[in-house]
PDB file of N, CA and C in Angstrom:
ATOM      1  N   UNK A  12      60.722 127.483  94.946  1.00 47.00           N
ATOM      2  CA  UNK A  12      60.064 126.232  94.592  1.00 47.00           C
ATOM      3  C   UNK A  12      61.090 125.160  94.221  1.00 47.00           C
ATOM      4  N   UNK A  13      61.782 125.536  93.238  1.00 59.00           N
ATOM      5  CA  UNK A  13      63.058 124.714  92.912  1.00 59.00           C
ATOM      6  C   UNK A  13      63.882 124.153  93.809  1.00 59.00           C
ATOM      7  N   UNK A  14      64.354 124.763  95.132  1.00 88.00           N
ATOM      8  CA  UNK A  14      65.207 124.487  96.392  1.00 88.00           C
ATOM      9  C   UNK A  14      64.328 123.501  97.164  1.00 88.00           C
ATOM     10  N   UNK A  15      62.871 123.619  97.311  1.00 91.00           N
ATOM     11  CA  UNK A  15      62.210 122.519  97.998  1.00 91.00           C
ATOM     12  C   UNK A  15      62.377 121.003  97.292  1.00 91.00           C
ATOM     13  N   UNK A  16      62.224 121.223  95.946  1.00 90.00           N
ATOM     14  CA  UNK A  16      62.585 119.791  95.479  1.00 90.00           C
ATOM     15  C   UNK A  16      63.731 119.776  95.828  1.00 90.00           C
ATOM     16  N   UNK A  17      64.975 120.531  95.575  1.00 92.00           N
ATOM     17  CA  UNK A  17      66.011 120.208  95.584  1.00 92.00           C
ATOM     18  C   UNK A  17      66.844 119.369  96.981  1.00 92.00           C
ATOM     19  N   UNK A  18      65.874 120.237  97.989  1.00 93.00           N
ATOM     20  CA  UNK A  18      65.887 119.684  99.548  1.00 93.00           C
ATOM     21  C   UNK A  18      65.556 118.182  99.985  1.00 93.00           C
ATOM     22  N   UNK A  19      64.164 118.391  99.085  1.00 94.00           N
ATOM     23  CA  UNK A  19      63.470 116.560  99.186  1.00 94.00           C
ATOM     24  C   UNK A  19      64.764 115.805  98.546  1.00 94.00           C
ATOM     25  N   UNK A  20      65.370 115.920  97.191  1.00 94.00           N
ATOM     26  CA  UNK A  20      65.841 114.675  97.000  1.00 94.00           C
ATOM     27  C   UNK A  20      67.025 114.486  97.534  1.00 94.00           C
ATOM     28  N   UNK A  21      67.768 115.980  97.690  1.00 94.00           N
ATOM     29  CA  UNK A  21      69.062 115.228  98.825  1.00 94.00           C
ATOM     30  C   UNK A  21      69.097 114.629  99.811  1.00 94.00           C
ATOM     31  N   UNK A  22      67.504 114.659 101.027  1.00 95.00           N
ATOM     32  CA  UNK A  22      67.150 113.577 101.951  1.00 95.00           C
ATOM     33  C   UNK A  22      66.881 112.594 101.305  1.00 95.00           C
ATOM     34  N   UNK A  23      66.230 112.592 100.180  1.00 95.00           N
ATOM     35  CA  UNK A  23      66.305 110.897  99.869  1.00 95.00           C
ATOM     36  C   UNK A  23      67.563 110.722  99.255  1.00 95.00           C
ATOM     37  N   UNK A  24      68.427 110.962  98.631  1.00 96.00           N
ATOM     38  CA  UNK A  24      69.811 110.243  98.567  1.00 96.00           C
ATOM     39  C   UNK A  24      70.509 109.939  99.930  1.00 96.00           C
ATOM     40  N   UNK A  25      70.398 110.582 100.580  1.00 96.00           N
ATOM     41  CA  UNK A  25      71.193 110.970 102.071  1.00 96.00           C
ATOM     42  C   UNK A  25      70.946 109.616 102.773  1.00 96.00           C
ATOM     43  N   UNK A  26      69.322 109.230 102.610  1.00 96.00           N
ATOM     44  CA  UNK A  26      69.016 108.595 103.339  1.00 96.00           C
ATOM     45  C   UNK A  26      69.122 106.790 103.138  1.00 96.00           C
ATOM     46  N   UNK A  27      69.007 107.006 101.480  1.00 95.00           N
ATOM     47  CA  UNK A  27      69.346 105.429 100.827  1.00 95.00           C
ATOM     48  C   UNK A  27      71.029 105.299 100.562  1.00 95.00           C
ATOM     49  N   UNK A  28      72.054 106.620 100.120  1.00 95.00           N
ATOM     50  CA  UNK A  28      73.221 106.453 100.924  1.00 95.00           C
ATOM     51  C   UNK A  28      73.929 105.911 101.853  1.00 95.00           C
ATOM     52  N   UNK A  29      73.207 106.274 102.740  1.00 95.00           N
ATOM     53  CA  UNK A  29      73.672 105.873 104.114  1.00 95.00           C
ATOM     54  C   UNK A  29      73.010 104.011 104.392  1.00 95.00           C
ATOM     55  N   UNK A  30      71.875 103.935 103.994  1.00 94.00           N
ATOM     56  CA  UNK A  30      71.404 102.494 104.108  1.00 94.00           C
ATOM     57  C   UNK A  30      72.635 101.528 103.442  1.00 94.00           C
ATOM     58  N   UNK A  31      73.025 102.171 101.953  1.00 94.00           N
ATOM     59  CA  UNK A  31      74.151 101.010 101.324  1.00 94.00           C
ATOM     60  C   UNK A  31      75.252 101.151 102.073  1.00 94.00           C
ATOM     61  N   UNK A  32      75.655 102.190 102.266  1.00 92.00           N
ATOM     62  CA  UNK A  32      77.200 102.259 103.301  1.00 92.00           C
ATOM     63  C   UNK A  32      77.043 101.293 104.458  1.00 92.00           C
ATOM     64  N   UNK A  33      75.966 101.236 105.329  1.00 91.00           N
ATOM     65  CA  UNK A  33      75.461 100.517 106.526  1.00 91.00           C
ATOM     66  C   UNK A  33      75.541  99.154 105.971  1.00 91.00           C
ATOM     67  N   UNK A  34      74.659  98.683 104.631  1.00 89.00           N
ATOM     68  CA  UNK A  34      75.187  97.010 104.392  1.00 89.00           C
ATOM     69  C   UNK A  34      76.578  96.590 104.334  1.00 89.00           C
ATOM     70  N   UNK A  35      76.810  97.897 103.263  1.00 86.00           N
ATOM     71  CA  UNK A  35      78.409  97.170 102.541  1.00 86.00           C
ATOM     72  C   UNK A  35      79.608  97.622 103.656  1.00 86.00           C
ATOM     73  N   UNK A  36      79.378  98.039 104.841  1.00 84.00           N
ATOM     74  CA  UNK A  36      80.606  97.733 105.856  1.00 84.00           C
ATOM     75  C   UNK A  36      80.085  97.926 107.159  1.00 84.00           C
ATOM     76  N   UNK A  37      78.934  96.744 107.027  1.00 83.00           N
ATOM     77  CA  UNK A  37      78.873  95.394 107.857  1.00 83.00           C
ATOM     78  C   UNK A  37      79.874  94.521 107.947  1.00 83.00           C
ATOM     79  N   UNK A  38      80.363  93.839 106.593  1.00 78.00           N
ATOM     80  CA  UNK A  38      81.490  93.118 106.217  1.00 78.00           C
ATOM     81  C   UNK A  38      82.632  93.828 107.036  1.00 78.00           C
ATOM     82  N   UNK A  39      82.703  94.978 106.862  1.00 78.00           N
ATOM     83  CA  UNK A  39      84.284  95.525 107.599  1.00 78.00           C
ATOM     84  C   UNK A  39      84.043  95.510 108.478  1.00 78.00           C
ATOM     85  N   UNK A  40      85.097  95.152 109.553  1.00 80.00           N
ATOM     86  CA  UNK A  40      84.536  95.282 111.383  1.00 80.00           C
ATOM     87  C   UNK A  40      84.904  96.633 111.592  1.00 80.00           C
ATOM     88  N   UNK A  41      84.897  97.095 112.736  1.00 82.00           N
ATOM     89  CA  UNK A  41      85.698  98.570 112.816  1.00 82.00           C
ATOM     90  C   UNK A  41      85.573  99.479 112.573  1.00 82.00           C
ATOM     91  N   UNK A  42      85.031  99.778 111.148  1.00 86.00           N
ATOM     92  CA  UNK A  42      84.644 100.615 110.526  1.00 86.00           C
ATOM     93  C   UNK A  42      83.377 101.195 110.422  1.00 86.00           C
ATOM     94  N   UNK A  43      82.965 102.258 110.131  1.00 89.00           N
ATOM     95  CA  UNK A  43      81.692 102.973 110.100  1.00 89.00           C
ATOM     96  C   UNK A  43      81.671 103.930 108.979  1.00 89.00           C
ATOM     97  N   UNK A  44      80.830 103.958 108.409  1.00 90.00           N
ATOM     98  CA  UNK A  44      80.604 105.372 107.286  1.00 90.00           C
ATOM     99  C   UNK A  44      79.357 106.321 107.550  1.00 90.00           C
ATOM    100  N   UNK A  45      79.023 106.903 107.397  1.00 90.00           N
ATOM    101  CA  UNK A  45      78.095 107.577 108.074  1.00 90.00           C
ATOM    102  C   UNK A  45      77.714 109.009 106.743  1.00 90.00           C
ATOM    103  N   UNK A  46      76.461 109.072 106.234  1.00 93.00           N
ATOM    104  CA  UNK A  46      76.521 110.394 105.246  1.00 93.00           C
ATOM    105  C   UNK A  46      76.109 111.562 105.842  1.00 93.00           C
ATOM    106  N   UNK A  47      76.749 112.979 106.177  1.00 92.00           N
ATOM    107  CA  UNK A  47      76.431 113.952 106.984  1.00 92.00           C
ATOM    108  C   UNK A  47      75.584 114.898 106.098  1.00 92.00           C
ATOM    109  N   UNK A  48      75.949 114.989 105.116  1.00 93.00           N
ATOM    110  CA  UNK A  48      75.321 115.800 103.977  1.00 93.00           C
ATOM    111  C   UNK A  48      75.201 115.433 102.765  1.00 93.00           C
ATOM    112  N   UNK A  49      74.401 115.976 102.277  1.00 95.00           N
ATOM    113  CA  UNK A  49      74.298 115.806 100.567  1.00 95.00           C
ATOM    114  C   UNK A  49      73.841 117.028 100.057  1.00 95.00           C
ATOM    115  N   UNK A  50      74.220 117.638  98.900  1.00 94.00           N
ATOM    116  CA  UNK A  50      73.802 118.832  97.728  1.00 94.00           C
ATOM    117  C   UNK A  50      73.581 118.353  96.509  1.00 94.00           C
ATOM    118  N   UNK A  51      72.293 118.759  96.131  1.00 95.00           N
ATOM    119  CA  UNK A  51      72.157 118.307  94.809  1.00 95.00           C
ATOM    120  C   UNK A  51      72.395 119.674  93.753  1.00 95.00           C
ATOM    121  N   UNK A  52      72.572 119.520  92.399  1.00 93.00           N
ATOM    122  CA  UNK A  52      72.920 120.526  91.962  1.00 93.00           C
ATOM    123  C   UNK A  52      71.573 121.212  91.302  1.00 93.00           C
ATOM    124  N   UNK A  53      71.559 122.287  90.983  1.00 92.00           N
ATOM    125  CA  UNK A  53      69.769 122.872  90.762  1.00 92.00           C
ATOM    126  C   UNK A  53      69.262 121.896  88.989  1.00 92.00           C
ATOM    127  N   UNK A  54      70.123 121.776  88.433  1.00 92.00           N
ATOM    128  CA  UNK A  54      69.464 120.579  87.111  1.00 92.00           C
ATOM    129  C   UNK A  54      69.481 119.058  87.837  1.00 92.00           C
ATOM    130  N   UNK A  55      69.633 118.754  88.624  1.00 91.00           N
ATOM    131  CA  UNK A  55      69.704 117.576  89.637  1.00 91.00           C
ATOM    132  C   UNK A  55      70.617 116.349  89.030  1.00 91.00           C
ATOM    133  N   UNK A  56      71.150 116.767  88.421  1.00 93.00           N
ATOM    134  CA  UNK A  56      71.775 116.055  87.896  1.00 93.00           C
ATOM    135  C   UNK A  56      73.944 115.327  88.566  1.00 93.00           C
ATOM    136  N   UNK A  57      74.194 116.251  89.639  1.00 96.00           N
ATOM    137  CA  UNK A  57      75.150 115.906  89.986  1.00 96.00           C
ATOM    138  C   UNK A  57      74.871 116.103  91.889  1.00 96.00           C
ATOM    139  N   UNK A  58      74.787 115.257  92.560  1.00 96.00           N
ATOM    140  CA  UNK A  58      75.121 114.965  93.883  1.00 96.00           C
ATOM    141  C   UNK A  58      76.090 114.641  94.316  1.00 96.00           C
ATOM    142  N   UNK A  59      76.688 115.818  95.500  1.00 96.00           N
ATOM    143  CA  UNK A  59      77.676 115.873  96.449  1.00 96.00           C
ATOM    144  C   UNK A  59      77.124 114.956  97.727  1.00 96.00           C
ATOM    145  N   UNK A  60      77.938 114.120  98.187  1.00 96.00           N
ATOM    146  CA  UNK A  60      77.928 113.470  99.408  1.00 96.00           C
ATOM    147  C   UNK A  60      79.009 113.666 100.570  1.00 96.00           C
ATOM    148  N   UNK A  61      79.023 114.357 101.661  1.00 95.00           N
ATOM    149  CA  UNK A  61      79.874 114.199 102.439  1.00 95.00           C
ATOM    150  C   UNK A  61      80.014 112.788 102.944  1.00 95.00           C
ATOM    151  N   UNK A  62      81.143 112.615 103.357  1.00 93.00           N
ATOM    152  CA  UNK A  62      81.024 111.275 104.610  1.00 93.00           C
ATOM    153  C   UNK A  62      81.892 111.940 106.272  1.00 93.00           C
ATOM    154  N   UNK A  63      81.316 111.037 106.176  1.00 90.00           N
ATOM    155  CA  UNK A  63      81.642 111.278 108.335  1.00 90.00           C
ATOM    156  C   UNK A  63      82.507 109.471 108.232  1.00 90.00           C
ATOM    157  N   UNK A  64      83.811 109.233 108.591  1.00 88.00           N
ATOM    158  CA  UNK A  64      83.885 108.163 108.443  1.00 88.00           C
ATOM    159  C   UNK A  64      84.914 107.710 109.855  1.00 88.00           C
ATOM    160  N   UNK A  65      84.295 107.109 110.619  1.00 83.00           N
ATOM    161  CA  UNK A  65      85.260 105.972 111.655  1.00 83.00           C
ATOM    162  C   UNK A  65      85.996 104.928 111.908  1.00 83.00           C
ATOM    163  N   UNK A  66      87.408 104.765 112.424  1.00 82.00           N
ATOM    164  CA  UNK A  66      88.283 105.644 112.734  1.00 82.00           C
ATOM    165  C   UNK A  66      88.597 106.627 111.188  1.00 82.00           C
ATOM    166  N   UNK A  67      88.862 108.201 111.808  1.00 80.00           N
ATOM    167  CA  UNK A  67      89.718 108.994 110.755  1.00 80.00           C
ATOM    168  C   UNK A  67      90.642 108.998 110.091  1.00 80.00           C
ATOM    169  N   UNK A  68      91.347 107.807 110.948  1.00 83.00           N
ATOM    170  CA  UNK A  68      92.557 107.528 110.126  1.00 83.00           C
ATOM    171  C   UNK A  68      92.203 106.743 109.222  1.00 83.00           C
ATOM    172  N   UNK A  69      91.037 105.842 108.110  1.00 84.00           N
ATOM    173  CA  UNK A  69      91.053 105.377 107.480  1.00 84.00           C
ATOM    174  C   UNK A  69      90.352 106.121 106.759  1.00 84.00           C
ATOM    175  N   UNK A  70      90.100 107.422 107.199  1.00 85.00           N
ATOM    176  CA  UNK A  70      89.166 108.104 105.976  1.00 85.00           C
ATOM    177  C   UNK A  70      89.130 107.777 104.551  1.00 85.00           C
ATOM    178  N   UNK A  71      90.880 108.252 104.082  1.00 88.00           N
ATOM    179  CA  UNK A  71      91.672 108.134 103.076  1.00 88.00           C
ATOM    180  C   UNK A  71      91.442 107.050 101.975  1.00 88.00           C
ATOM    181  N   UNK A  72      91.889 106.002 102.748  1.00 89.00           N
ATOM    182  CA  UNK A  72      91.452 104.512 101.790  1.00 89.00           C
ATOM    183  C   UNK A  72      90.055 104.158 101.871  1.00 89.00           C
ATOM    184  N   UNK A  73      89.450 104.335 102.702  1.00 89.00           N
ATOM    185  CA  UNK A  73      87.742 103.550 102.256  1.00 89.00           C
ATOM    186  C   UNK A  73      86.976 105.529 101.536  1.00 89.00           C
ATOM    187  N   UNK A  74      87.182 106.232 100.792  1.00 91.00           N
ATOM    188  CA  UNK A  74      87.329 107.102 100.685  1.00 91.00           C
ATOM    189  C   UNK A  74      87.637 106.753  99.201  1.00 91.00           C
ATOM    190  N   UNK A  75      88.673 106.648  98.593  1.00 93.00           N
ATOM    191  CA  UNK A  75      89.302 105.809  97.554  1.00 93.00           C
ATOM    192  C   UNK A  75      88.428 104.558  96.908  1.00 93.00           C
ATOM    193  N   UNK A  76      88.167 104.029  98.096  1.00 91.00           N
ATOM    194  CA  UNK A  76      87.587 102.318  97.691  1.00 91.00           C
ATOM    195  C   UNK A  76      86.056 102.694  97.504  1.00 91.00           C
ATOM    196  N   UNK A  77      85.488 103.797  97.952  1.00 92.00           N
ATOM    197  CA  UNK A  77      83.933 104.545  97.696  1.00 92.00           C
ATOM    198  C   UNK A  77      84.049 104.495  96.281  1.00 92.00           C
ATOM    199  N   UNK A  78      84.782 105.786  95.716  1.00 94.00           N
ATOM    200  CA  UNK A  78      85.401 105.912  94.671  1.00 94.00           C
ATOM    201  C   UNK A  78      85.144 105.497  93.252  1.00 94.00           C
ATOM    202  N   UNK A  79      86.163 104.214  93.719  1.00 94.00           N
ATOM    203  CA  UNK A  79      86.710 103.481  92.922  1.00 94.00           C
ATOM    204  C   UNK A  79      85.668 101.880  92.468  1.00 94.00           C
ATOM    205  N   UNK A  80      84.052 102.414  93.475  1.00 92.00           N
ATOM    206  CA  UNK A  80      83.169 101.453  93.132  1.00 92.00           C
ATOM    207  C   UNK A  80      82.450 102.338  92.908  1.00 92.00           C
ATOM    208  N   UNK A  81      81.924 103.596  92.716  1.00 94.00           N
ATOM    209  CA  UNK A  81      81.432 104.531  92.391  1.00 94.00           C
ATOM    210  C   UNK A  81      80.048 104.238  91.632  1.00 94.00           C
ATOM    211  N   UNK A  82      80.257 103.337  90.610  1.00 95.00           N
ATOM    212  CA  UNK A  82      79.005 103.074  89.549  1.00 95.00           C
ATOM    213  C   UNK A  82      78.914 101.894  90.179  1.00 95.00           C
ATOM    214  N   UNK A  83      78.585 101.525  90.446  1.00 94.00           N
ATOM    215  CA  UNK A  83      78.125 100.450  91.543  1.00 94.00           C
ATOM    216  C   UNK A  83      77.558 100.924  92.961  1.00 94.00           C
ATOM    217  N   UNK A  84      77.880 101.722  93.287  1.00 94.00           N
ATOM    218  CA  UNK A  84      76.849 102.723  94.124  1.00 94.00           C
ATOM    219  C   UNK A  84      75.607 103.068  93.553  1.00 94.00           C
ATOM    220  N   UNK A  85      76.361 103.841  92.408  1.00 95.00           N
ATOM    221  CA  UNK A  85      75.126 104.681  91.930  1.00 95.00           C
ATOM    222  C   UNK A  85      74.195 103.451  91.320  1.00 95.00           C
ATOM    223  N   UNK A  86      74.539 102.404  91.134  1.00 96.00           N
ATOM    224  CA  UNK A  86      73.423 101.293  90.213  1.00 96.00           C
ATOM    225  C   UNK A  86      72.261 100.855  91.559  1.00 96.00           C
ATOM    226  N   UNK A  87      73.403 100.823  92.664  1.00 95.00           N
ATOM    227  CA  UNK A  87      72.181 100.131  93.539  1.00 95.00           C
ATOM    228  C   UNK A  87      71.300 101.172  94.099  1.00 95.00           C
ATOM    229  N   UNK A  88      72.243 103.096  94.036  1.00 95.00           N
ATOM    230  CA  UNK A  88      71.106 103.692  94.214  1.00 95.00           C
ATOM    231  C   UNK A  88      70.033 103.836  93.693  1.00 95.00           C
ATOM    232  N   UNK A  89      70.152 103.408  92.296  1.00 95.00           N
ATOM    233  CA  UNK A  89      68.814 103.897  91.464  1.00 95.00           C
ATOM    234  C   UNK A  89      68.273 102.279  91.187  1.00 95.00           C
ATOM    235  N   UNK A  90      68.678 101.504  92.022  1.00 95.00           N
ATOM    236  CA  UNK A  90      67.458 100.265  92.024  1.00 95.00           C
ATOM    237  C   UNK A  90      66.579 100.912  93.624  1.00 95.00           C
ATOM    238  N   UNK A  91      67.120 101.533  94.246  1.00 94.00           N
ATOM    239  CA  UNK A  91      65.997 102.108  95.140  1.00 94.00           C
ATOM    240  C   UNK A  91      65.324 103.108  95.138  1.00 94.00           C
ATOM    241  N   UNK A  92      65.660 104.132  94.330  1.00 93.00           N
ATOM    242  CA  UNK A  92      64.791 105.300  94.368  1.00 93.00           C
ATOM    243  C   UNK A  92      64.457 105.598  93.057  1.00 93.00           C
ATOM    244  N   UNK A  93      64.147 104.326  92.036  1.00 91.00           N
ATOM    245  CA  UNK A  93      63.787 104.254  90.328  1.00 91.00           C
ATOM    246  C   UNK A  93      62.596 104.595  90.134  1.00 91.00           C
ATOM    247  N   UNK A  94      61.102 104.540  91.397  1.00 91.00           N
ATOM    248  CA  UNK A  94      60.307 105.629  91.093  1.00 91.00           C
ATOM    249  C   UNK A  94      59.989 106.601  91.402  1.00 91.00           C
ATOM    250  N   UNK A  95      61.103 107.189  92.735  1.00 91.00           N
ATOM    251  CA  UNK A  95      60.492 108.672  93.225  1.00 91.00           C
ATOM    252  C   UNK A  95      61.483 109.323  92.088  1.00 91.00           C
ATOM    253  N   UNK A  96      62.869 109.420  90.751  1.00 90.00           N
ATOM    254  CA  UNK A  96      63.288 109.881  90.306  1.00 90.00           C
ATOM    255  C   UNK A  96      63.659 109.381  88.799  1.00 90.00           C
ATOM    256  N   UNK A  97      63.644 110.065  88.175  1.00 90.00           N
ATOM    257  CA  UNK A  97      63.646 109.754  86.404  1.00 90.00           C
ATOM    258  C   UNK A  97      65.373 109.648  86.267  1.00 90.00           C
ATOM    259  N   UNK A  98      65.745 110.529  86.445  1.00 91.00           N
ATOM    260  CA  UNK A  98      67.640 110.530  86.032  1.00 91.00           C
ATOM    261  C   UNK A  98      68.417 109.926  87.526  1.00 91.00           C
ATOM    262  N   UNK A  99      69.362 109.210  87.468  1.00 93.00           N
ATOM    263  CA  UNK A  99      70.309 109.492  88.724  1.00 93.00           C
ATOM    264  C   UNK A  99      71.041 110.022  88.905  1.00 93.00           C
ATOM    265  N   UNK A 100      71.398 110.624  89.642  1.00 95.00           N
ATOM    266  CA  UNK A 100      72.721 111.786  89.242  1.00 95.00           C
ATOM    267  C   UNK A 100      73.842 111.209  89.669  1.00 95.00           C
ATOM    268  N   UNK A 101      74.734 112.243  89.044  1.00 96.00           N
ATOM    269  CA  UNK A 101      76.066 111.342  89.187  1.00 96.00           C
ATOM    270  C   UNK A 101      76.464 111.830  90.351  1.00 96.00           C
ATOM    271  N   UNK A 102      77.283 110.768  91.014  1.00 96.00           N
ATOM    272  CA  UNK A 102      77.408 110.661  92.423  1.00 96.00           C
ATOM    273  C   UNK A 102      79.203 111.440  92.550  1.00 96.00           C
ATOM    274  N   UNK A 103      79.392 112.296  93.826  1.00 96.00           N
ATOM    275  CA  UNK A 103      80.843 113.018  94.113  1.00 96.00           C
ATOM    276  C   UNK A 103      80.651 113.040  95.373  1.00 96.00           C
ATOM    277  N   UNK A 104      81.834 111.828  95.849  1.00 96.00           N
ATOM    278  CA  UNK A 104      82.050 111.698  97.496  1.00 96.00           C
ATOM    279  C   UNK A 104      83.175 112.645  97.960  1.00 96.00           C
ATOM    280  N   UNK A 105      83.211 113.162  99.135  1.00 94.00           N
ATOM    281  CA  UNK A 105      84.391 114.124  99.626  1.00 94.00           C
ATOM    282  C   UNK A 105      84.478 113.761 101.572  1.00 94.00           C
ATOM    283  N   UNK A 106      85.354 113.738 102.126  1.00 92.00           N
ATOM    284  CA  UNK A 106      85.307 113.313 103.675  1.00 92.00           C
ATOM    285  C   UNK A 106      84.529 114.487 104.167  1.00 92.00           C
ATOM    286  N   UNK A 107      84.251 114.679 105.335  1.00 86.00           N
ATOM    287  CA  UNK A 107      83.045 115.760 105.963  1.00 86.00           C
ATOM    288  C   UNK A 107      84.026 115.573 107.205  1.00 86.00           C
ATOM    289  N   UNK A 108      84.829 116.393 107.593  1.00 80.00           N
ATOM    290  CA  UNK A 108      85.889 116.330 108.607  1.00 80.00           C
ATOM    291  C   UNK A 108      85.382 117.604 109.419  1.00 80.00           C
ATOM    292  N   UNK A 109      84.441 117.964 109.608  1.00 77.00           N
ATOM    293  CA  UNK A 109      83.818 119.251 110.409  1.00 77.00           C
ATOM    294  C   UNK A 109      84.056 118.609 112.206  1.00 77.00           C
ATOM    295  N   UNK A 110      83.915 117.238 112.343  1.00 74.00           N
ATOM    296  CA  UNK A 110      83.516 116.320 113.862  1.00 74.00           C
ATOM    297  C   UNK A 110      85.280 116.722 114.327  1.00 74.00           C
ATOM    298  N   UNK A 111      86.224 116.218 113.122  1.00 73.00           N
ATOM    299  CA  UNK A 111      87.472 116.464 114.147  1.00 73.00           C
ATOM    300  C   UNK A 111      87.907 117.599 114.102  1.00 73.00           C
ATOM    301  N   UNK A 112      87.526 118.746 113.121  1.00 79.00           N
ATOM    302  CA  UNK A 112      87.898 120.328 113.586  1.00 79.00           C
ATOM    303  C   UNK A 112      86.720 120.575 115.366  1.00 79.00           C
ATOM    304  N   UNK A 113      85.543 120.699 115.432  1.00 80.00           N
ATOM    305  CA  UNK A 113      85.234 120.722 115.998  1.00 80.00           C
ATOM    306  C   UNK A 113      85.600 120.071 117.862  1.00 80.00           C
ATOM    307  N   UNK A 114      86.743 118.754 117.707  1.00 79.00           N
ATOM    308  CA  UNK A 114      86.880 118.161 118.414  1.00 79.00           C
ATOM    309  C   UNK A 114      88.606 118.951 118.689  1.00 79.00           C
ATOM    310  N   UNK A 115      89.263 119.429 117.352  1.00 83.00           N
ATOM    311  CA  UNK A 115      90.303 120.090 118.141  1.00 83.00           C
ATOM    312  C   UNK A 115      90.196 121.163 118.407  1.00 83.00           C
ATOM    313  N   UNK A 116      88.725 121.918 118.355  1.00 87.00           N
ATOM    314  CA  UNK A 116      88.480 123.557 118.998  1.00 87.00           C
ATOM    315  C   UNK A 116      88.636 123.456 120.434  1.00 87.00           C
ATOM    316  N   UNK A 117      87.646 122.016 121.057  1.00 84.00           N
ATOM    317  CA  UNK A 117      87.094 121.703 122.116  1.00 84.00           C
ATOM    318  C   UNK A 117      88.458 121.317 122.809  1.00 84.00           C
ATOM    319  N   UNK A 118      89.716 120.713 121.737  1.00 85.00           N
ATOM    320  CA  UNK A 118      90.811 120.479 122.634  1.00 85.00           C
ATOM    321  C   UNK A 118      91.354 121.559 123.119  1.00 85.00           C
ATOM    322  N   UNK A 119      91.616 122.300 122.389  1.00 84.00           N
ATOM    323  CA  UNK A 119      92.418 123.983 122.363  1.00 84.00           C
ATOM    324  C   UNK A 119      91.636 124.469 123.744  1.00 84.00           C
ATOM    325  N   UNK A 120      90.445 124.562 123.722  1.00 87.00           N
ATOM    326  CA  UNK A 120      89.838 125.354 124.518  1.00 87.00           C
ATOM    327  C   UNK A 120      89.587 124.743 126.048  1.00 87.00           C
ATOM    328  N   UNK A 121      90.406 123.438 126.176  1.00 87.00           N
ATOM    329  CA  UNK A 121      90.536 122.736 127.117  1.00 87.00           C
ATOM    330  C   UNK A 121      91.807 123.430 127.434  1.00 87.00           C
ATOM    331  N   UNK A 122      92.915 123.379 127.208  1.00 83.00           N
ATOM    332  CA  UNK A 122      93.873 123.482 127.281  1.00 83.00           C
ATOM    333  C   UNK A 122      94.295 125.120 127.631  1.00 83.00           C
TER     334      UNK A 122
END
């Protein structure tokens, strides 16, 4: 029972996640962020976010600059989801680099 909620609200973070990443780098050209996953923790109180982020080589710094606006994420998350949830949890970004392992299996196995 517990894992079904737990399921629902990481699609809804996942999903209003990804909406703010999509405004706030509009502004950047070039760039893309993209959220592949999210885990919430079973007191719901701490959410993991992967990112998927384009090009890889900037993972690093917009990665940092996530970060380093962190509560400012989390403020505008919980101006959107302030009545499907009572607490917000605290937010932990990490890169989701599964696309370029996957892309150097596919090289190897070219080769």
């Amino acid at each position: 029972m517990q894992e079904t909620r737990q399921n629902k609200i990481a699609r809804l973070i996942q999903k209003e996640l990804s909406v703010i990443f999509q405004q706030q780098t509009r502004a950047m050209h070039g760039v893309m962020v993209s959220v592949t996953r999210t885990k919430i923790s079973p007191d719901l109180s701490i959410c993991t976010a992967y990112l998927s982020v384009f090009p890889s080589a900037r993972g690093e710094e917009i990665l940092k600059n996530i970060n380093a606006n962190e509560k400012t994420i989390r403020y505008e998350l919980g101006t959107r989801v302030r009545y499907q949830l009572r607490i917000i949890p605290e937010l932990r970004f990490f890169i989701d680099d599964s696309l370029d392992y996957i892309e150097r299996i596919d090289e190897l196995l070219r080769s």
